mmCIF file of C-alpha atoms in Angstrom:
data_model
loop_
_atom_site.group_PDB
_atom_site.id
_atom_site.type_symbol
_atom_site.label_atom_id
_atom_site.label_comp_id
_atom_site.label_asym_id
_atom_site.label_seq_id
_atom_site.Cartn_x
_atom_site.Cartn_y
_atom_site.Cartn_z
ATOM 1 C CA MET A 1 15.123 -95.276 -101.654
ATOM 2 C CA SER A 2 12.596 -94.480 -98.966
ATOM 3 C CA ARG A 3 13.208 -95.282 -95.332
ATOM 4 C CA VAL A 4 10.728 -96.495 -92.789
ATOM 5 C CA LEU A 5 11.019 -95.204 -89.215
ATOM 6 C CA SER A 6 13.470 -96.926 -86.937
ATOM 7 C CA THR A 7 12.430 -97.090 -83.305
ATOM 8 C CA VAL A 8 14.688 -96.094 -80.455
ATOM 9 C CA ALA A 9 13.564 -95.130 -76.990
ATOM 10 C CA VAL A 10 16.590 -93.288 -75.689
ATOM 11 C CA ALA A 11 14.087 -91.750 -73.309
ATOM 12 C CA ALA A 12 14.936 -93.874 -70.365
ATOM 13 C CA LEU A 13 17.972 -91.719 -69.825
ATOM 14 C CA ALA A 14 17.481 -91.032 -66.186
ATOM 15 C CA VAL A 15 20.217 -89.272 -64.294
ATOM 16 C CA GLY A 16 20.940 -91.685 -61.494
ATOM 17 C CA LEU A 17 22.729 -90.150 -58.572
ATOM 18 C CA SER A 18 25.093 -92.022 -56.375
ATOM 19 C CA ALA A 19 27.723 -89.815 -54.866
ATOM 20 C CA GLY A 20 30.592 -90.411 -52.536
ATOM 21 C CA ALA A 21 30.614 -87.051 -50.762
ATOM 22 C CA ALA A 22 33.823 -85.076 -50.370
ATOM 23 C CA HIS A 23 33.283 -85.086 -46.617
ATOM 24 C CA ALA A 24 31.564 -87.675 -44.469
ATOM 25 C CA GLY A 25 29.310 -85.001 -42.907
ATOM 26 C CA THR A 26 27.569 -84.157 -46.203
ATOM 27 C CA PRO A 27 24.785 -86.562 -47.243
ATOM 28 C CA PHE A 28 25.249 -87.929 -50.780
ATOM 29 C CA ASP A 29 22.060 -86.292 -52.055
ATOM 30 C CA GLU A 30 23.317 -82.852 -51.007
ATOM 31 C CA ALA A 31 26.860 -83.057 -52.443
ATOM 32 C CA ILE A 32 25.767 -82.757 -56.097
ATOM 33 C CA HIS A 33 23.015 -80.601 -57.538
ATOM 34 C CA MET A 34 21.862 -80.556 -61.158
ATOM 35 C CA SER A 35 20.011 -78.054 -63.291
ATOM 36 C CA TRP A 36 18.510 -78.328 -66.760
ATOM 37 C CA ASP A 37 17.936 -74.558 -67.028
ATOM 38 C CA GLY A 38 20.723 -72.989 -64.935
ATOM 39 C CA THR A 39 18.199 -71.636 -62.439
ATOM 40 C CA THR A 40 16.467 -74.499 -60.616
ATOM 41 C CA TYR A 41 18.752 -77.083 -58.985
ATOM 42 C CA THR A 42 17.914 -80.475 -57.484
ATOM 43 C CA GLY A 43 19.925 -83.215 -55.794
ATOM 44 C CA VAL A 44 18.108 -86.125 -57.468
ATOM 45 C CA THR A 45 16.360 -86.342 -60.814
ATOM 46 C CA THR A 46 14.904 -89.008 -63.059
ATOM 47 C CA GLU A 47 14.150 -86.524 -65.830
ATOM 48 C CA SER A 48 15.237 -87.752 -69.244
ATOM 49 C CA PHE A 49 18.082 -86.159 -71.145
ATOM 50 C CA LEU A 50 16.551 -86.933 -74.525
ATOM 51 C CA GLY A 51 12.821 -87.618 -74.215
ATOM 52 C CA THR A 52 11.274 -90.538 -76.118
ATOM 53 C CA PRO A 53 12.381 -90.099 -79.705
ATOM 54 C CA VAL A 54 11.526 -92.316 -82.632
ATOM 55 C CA ALA A 55 14.766 -92.015 -84.558
ATOM 56 C CA VAL A 56 15.099 -92.188 -88.313
ATOM 57 C CA PRO A 57 18.395 -92.205 -90.194
ATOM 58 C CA GLY A 58 19.953 -88.758 -89.970
ATOM 59 C CA ASP A 59 18.381 -87.941 -86.590
ATOM 60 C CA SER A 60 20.357 -86.561 -83.694
ATOM 61 C CA ALA A 61 19.561 -84.725 -80.473
ATOM 62 C CA SER A 62 21.456 -83.623 -77.375
ATOM 63 C CA ARG A 63 20.816 -81.974 -74.042
ATOM 64 C CA THR A 64 22.982 -80.395 -71.365
ATOM 65 C CA VAL A 65 22.681 -80.616 -67.604
ATOM 66 C CA LEU A 66 24.717 -78.403 -65.250
ATOM 67 C CA VAL A 67 26.308 -80.305 -62.353
ATOM 68 C CA ARG A 68 27.340 -78.316 -59.260
ATOM 69 C CA ASN A 69 29.508 -79.345 -56.309
ATOM 70 C CA ASP A 70 27.538 -78.482 -53.168
ATOM 71 C CA GLY A 71 29.762 -80.586 -50.938
ATOM 72 C CA PRO A 72 32.024 -79.051 -48.289
ATOM 73 C CA ALA A 73 35.236 -79.198 -50.363
ATOM 74 C CA THR A 74 36.802 -79.712 -53.777
ATOM 75 C CA GLY A 75 36.171 -83.171 -55.159
ATOM 76 C CA THR A 76 36.581 -85.264 -58.270
ATOM 77 C CA LEU A 77 33.350 -85.349 -60.271
ATOM 78 C CA ARG A 78 32.843 -88.386 -62.481
ATOM 79 C CA ALA A 79 29.950 -89.037 -64.850
ATOM 80 C CA SER A 80 29.455 -92.503 -66.333
ATOM 81 C CA ILE A 81 26.945 -94.209 -68.614
ATOM 82 C CA VAL A 82 25.530 -97.229 -66.767
ATOM 83 C CA ASN A 83 22.548 -99.604 -66.842
ATOM 84 C CA VAL A 84 22.407 -99.806 -70.635
ATOM 85 C CA ASP A 85 19.366 -101.831 -71.670
ATOM 86 C CA LEU A 86 18.835 -102.989 -75.267
ATOM 87 C CA LEU A 87 15.573 -104.590 -76.429
ATOM 88 C CA ASP A 88 16.290 -107.931 -78.127
ATOM 89 C CA PRO A 89 19.838 -107.123 -79.344
ATOM 90 C CA ALA A 90 20.458 -110.622 -80.765
ATOM 91 C CA ALA A 91 17.443 -110.541 -83.115
ATOM 92 C CA PRO A 92 18.494 -110.662 -86.771
ATOM 93 C CA ASP A 93 17.961 -107.549 -88.889
ATOM 94 C CA VAL A 94 17.380 -108.803 -92.428
ATOM 95 C CA HIS A 95 15.580 -107.165 -95.336
ATOM 96 C CA HIS A 96 11.941 -108.320 -95.552
ATOM 97 C CA ALA A 97 12.080 -108.912 -99.310
ATOM 98 C CA GLY A 98 15.650 -109.950 -100.141
ATOM 99 C CA GLY A 99 16.782 -111.455 -96.826
ATOM 100 C CA GLU A 100 20.147 -109.655 -96.813
ATOM 101 C CA ASP A 101 21.700 -108.774 -93.464
ATOM 102 C CA LEU A 102 21.256 -105.058 -92.686
ATOM 103 C CA GLY A 103 23.628 -104.941 -89.737
ATOM 104 C CA SER A 104 22.798 -104.072 -86.149
ATOM 105 C CA PHE A 105 20.678 -101.117 -85.116
ATOM 106 C CA TYR A 106 22.573 -100.934 -81.812
ATOM 107 C CA ASP A 107 25.895 -100.763 -83.718
ATOM 108 C CA ASP A 108 24.522 -97.880 -85.812
ATOM 109 C CA LEU A 109 22.968 -95.906 -82.940
ATOM 110 C CA VAL A 110 25.676 -93.782 -81.278
ATOM 111 C CA LEU A 111 25.772 -91.894 -77.986
ATOM 112 C CA ARG A 112 28.004 -88.787 -77.980
ATOM 113 C CA TRP A 113 29.513 -86.672 -75.209
ATOM 114 C CA PRO A 114 32.290 -84.048 -75.280
ATOM 115 C CA GLY A 115 35.480 -85.858 -76.207
ATOM 116 C CA GLY A 116 33.950 -89.228 -77.004
ATOM 117 C CA SER A 117 31.276 -91.489 -78.411
ATOM 118 C CA ALA A 118 30.287 -95.151 -78.492
ATOM 119 C CA SER A 119 27.664 -97.312 -80.127
ATOM 120 C CA PHE A 120 24.961 -98.719 -77.901
ATOM 121 C CA THR A 121 26.451 -102.184 -78.511
ATOM 122 C CA GLU A 122 29.764 -100.913 -77.086
ATOM 123 C CA LEU A 123 28.055 -99.167 -74.149
ATOM 124 C CA ASP A 124 26.181 -102.368 -73.296
ATOM 125 C CA ALA A 125 29.373 -104.458 -73.474
ATOM 126 C CA ASN A 126 31.308 -101.937 -71.343
ATOM 127 C CA GLY A 127 28.839 -102.002 -68.441
ATOM 128 C CA VAL A 128 30.248 -98.677 -67.183
ATOM 129 C CA THR A 129 31.522 -96.026 -69.612
ATOM 130 C CA PRO A 130 33.152 -92.918 -68.079
ATOM 131 C CA VAL A 131 32.225 -89.741 -69.982
ATOM 132 C CA LEU A 132 33.505 -86.956 -67.718
ATOM 133 C CA GLU A 133 36.057 -86.624 -64.942
ATOM 134 C CA VAL A 134 37.043 -83.243 -63.547
ATOM 135 C CA GLU A 135 38.189 -81.712 -60.279
ATOM 136 C CA LEU A 136 35.360 -79.489 -59.126
ATOM 137 C CA ALA A 137 35.729 -76.916 -56.353
ATOM 138 C CA LYS A 138 32.947 -76.280 -53.870
ATOM 139 C CA GLY A 139 30.252 -74.084 -55.434
ATOM 140 C CA ARG A 140 31.541 -74.581 -58.993
ATOM 141 C CA GLU A 141 29.571 -76.228 -61.790
ATOM 142 C CA VAL A 142 30.352 -77.957 -65.053
ATOM 143 C CA PRO A 143 28.102 -78.757 -68.049
ATOM 144 C CA LEU A 144 27.532 -82.347 -69.180
ATOM 145 C CA THR A 145 26.113 -82.751 -72.682
ATOM 146 C CA VAL A 146 24.881 -86.122 -73.911
ATOM 147 C CA GLY A 147 23.326 -86.813 -77.299
ATOM 148 C CA TYR A 148 22.435 -89.562 -79.726
ATOM 149 C CA GLU A 149 22.871 -89.917 -83.475
ATOM 150 C CA LEU A 150 21.526 -92.399 -85.995
ATOM 151 C CA PRO A 151 23.692 -91.785 -89.080
ATOM 152 C CA ALA A 152 21.906 -90.959 -92.351
ATOM 153 C CA GLU A 153 23.452 -93.999 -94.044
ATOM 154 C CA ALA A 154 22.030 -96.462 -91.450
ATOM 155 C CA VAL A 155 19.673 -99.088 -92.906
ATOM 156 C CA SER A 156 19.240 -101.229 -89.784
ATOM 157 C CA GLY A 157 16.216 -101.119 -87.504
ATOM 158 C CA ASN A 158 13.672 -100.595 -90.299
ATOM 159 C CA ARG A 159 10.234 -101.574 -88.934
ATOM 160 C CA ALA A 160 9.458 -103.382 -92.194
ATOM 161 C CA ASN A 161 12.256 -105.830 -91.325
ATOM 162 C CA VAL A 162 12.424 -106.131 -87.526
ATOM 163 C CA GLU A 163 10.442 -105.667 -84.361
ATOM 164 C CA PRO A 164 10.845 -102.311 -82.561
ATOM 165 C CA ARG A 165 14.268 -101.508 -81.162
ATOM 166 C CA GLU A 166 14.702 -99.673 -77.866
ATOM 167 C CA ALA A 167 17.742 -98.534 -75.941
ATOM 168 C CA SER A 168 17.963 -96.934 -72.523
ATOM 169 C CA PHE A 169 20.689 -95.962 -70.080
ATOM 170 C CA ASP A 170 21.378 -94.004 -66.910
ATOM 171 C CA VAL A 171 23.991 -91.367 -66.188
ATOM 172 C CA LEU A 172 25.695 -91.955 -62.843
ATOM 173 C CA LEU A 173 27.238 -88.913 -61.131
ATOM 174 C CA GLU A 174 29.816 -89.405 -58.391
ATOM 175 C CA ILE A 175 31.817 -86.861 -56.454
ATOM 176 C CA GLY A 176 34.426 -87.505 -53.812
ATOM 177 C CA ALA A 177 37.897 -86.679 -52.642
ATOM 178 C CA GLU A 178 39.157 -90.199 -53.355
ATOM 179 C CA LEU A 179 37.455 -91.848 -56.319
ATOM 180 C CA PRO A 180 39.211 -94.857 -57.835
ATOM 181 C CA PRO A 181 41.178 -93.987 -60.991
ATOM 182 C CA GLU A 182 39.502 -94.342 -64.407
ATOM 183 C CA SER A 183 41.107 -94.348 -67.804
ATOM 184 C CA GLY A 184 39.764 -93.312 -71.170
ATOM 185 C CA VAL A 185 38.244 -89.978 -70.111
ATOM 186 C CA ASP A 186 39.325 -86.938 -72.115
ATOM 187 C CA PRO A 187 40.004 -83.597 -70.412
ATOM 188 C CA ALA A 188 36.811 -82.021 -69.128
ATOM 189 C CA PRO A 189 35.380 -78.565 -69.714
ATOM 190 C CA VAL A 190 36.534 -75.785 -67.389
ATOM 191 C CA PRO A 191 34.165 -75.403 -64.397
ATOM 192 C CA THR A 192 32.445 -72.061 -63.881
ATOM 193 C CA GLU A 193 31.440 -70.201 -60.730
ATOM 194 C CA THR A 194 27.709 -70.181 -59.941
ATOM 195 C CA GLN A 195 26.054 -66.955 -58.921
#
């Protein structure tokens, strides 16, 4: 059985930054810095985690960003998936010849992070999905890895049957001494000292 490409634009993964600083004297865009390479850090980025892939069954990709606390004190760092946008999620996905239901592309497409995963349907329904929460001392950093997977057995999203499918989301980073409690976040990786 041959498969035709399934379209997914996970590219719109922009790291949105909204931070409650650990101290009122530190502007929000200076409390958190991020680096894709471990060398160059920035306070704000719209660079994509995953590019603009066209995913076929069996595809997966991930990328890691380092997040550093440049605020004046230890704070709780939280990363959440927000602003999930799905192109035409209610459109039926039926086989072009036989008419059988092939399921939902957004149910098949999964976002993964250390300690968890969710389908894009679930992410969209959640609105906000916490993926990391860790206490982070001043000057320390922690990696955040996010990736997607379209399982090899997926048959949904075939261009012969449906219009293109696209999914996008943002990663929201917050740091502060008093963030409201969140549940459902597994223990985070151990922060490391930056040089």
